[in-house]
Coordinates of C-alpha atoms in Angstrom, one line a residue:
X1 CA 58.0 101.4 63.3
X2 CA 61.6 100.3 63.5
X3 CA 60.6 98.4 66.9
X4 CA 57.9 96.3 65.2
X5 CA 60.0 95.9 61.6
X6 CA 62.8 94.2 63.7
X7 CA 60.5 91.6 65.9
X8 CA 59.1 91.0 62.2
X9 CA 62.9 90.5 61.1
X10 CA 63.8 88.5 64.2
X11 CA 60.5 86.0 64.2
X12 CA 61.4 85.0 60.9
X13 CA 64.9 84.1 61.6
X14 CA 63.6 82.0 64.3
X15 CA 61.3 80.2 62.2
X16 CA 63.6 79.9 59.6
X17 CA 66.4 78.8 62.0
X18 CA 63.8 76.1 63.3
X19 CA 62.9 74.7 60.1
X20 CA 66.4 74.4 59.4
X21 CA 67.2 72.2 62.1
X22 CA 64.2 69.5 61.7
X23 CA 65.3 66.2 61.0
X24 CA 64.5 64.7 57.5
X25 CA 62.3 61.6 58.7
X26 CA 63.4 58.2 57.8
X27 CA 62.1 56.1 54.6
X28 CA 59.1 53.7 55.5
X29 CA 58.9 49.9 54.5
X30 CA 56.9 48.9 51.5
X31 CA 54.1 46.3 51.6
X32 CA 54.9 43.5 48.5
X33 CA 52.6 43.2 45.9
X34 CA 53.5 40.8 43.0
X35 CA 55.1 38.1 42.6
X36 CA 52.6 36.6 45.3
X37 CA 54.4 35.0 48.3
X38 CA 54.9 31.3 48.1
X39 CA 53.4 31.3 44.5
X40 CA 54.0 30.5 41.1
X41 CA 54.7 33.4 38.5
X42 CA 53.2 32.6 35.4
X43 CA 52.8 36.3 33.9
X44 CA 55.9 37.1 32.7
X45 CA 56.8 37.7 29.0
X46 CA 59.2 35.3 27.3
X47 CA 62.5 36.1 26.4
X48 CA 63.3 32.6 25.0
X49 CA 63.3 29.1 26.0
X50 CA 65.2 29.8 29.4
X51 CA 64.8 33.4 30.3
X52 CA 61.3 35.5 30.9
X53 CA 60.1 38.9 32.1
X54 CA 58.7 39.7 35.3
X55 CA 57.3 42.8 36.4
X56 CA 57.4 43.1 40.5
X57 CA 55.2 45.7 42.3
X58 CA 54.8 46.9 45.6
X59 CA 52.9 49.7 47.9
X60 CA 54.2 53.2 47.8
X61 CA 56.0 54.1 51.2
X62 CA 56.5 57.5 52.7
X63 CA 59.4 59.8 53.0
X64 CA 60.9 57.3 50.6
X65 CA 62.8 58.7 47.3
X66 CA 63.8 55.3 45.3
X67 CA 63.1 51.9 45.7
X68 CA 66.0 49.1 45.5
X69 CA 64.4 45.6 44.0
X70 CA 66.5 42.7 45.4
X71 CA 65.8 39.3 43.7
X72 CA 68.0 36.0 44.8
X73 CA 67.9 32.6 42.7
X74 CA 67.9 30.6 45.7
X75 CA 69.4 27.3 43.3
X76 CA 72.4 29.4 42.6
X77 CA 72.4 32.3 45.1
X78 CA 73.0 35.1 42.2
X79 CA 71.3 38.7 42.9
X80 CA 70.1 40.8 41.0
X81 CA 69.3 44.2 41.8
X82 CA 67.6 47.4 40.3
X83 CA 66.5 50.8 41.6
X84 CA 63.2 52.5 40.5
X85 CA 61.8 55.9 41.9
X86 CA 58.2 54.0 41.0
X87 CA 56.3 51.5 42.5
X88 CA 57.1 48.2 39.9
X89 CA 60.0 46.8 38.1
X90 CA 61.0 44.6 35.5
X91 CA 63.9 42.1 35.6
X92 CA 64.9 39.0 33.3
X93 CA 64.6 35.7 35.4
X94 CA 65.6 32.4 34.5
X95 CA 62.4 30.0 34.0
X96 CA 61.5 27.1 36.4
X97 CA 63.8 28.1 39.2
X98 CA 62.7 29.4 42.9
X99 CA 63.7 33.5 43.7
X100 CA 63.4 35.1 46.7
X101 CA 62.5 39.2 46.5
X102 CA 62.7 42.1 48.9
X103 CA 62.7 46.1 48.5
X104 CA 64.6 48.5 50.2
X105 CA 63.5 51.7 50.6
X106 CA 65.8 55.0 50.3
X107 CA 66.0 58.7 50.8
X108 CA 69.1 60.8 49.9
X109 CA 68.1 62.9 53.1
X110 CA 69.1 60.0 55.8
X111 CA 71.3 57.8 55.7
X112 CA 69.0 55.2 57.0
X113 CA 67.4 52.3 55.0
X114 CA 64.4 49.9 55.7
X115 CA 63.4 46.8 54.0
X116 CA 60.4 45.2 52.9
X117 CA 59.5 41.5 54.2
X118 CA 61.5 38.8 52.1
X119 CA 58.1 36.6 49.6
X120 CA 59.5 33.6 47.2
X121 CA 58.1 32.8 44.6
X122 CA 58.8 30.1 41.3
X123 CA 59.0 31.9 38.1
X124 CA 56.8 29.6 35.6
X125 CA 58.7 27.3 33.5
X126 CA 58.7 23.6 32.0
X127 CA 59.3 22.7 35.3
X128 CA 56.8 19.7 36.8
X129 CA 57.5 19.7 40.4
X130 CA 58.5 22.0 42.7
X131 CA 61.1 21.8 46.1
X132 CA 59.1 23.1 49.3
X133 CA 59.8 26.9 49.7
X134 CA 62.1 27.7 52.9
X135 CA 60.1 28.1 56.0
X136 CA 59.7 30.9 57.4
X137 CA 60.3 31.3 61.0
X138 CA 57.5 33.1 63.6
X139 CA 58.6 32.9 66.7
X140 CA 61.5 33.8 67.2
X141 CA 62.1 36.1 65.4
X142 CA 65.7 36.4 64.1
X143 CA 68.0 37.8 66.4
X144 CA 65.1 38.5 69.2
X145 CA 65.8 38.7 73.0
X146 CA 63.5 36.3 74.6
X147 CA 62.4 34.9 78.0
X148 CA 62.6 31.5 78.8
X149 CA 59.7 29.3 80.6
X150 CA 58.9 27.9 84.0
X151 CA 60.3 24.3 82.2
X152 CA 63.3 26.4 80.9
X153 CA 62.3 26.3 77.6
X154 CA 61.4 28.5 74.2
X155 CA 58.8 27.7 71.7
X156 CA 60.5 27.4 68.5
X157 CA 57.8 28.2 65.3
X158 CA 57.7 28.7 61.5
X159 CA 55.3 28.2 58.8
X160 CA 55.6 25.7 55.3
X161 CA 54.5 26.1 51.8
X162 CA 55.1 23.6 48.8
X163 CA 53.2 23.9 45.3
X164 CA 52.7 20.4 45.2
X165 CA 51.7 20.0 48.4
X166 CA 54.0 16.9 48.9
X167 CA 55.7 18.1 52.1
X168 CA 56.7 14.8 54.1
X169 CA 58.9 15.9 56.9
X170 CA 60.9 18.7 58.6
X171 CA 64.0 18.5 60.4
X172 CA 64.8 21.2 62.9
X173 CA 68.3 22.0 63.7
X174 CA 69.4 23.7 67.4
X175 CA 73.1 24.5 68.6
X176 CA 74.6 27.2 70.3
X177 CA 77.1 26.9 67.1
X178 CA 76.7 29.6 64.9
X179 CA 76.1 27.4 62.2
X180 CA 73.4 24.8 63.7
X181 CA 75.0 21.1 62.7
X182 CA 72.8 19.2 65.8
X183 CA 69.6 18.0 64.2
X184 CA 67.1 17.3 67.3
X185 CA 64.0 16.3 65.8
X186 CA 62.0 15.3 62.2
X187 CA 59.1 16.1 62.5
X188 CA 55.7 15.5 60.1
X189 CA 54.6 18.6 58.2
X190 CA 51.4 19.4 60.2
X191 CA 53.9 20.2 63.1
X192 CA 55.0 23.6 63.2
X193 CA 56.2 24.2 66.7
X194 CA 58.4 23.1 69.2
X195 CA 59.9 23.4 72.6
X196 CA 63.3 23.3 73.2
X197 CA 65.7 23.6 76.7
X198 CA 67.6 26.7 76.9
X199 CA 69.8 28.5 79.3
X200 CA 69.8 32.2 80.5
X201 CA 72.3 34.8 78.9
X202 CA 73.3 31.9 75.4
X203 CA 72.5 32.5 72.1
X204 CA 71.3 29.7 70.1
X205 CA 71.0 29.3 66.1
X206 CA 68.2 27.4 64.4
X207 CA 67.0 26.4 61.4
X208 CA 64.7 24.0 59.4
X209 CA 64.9 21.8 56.6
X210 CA 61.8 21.0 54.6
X211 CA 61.4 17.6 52.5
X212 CA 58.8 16.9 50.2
X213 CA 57.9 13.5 48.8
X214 CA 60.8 13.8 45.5
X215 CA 63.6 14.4 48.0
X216 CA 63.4 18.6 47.2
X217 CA 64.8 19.9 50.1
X218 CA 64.8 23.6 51.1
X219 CA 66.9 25.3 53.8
X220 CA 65.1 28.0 55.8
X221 CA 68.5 29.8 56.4
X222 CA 70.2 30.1 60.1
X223 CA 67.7 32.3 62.5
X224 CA 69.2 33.7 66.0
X225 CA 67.9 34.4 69.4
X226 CA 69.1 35.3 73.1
X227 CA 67.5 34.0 76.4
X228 CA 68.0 37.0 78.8

């Protein structure tokens, strides 16, 4: 009897010791819900003449305790931030201007963090036309090892979006300077790709600047990639 009583005793310890030792998985991204990428807000409560409401939502993701809401004004670069342990939340945002948003996802078990894809968005105001949002680059992607061609070249590609659908022009910009200065080519808006000459074992900064018809002009931000 005292045989069997101490397997018992010394099975559990090993389960016990096992279940000890598994690692806490890390939090999983959220899929963006509202404020609609590349859209205008026009659901949020008013405040007053220069301030509304607006309630941002998102998917639920697993192994994830809290949520961080991240929201830029993209005119004057101030953030503000707010953590929820739900899937929405409300912050004051000034009317008419562009914001960008993004969620990071938490878990007090891990140290780890991962973040949502970053949507902008205009929060509805007296505003009558709107700058082109920043492009978004494709290919690419920031900070990506690539391959170069046969030619010695990468594909450079992003997408546009513009409420007004004025867009007239974009000008790329290419340097192995972190911040790119050398503009190589304007381009029409139907264009979305191009292919530039690169060398093996360089990193080269891009980005693109996006015109519409009023002279609006938005910056995409400075994307990165190695040729290997």
């Amino acid at each position: 009897m005292m045989r069997f009583l101490f397997l018992g005793i010394c099975v559990m310890m090993a389960f016990t010791s096992c279940k000890k030792k598994r690692t806490p998985s890390p939090p999983e991204a959220v899929q963006l819900v509202f404020p609609e990428e590349n859209s205008e807000c026009t659901t949020g409560l008013s405040l007053g003449p220069e301030t509304s409401q607006v309630e941002f939502k998102w998917s639920e993701a697993d192994n994830t305790e809290t949520y961080e809401l991240r929201v830029t004004n993209t005119s004057t670069g101030t953030v503000q931030t707010i953590t929820s342990s739900t899937t929405s939340a409300k912050l004051p945002l000034a009317k008419g201007e562009q914001f960008s948003w993004i969620v990071r996802s938490k878990n007090s078990q891990v140290d780890q963090t991962v973040s949502s894809e970053i949507w902008n968005f205009y929060n509805s105001g007296s505003r009558t036309t709107f700058a082109p949002f920043p492009a978004n680059n494709v290919s690419p992607v920031s900070s990506e090892n690539v391959f170069k061609d046969i030619n010695n070249e990468v594909t450079l590609s992003w997408t546009v979006s513009d409420l007004d659908n004025d867009i007239v022009s974009c000008e790329v910009y290419f340097s192995v300077e972190a911040i790119p200065v050398d503009l190589i080519r304007t381009l029409q808006p139907t264009v979305n790709s191009i292919k530039v000459s690169v060398t093996a074992n360089t990193v080269y900064y891009w980005s693109i600047i996006v015109i519409d018809a009023q002279g609006n002009k938005s910056n995409s931000g400075i994307y990165n990639f190695k040729v290997l």
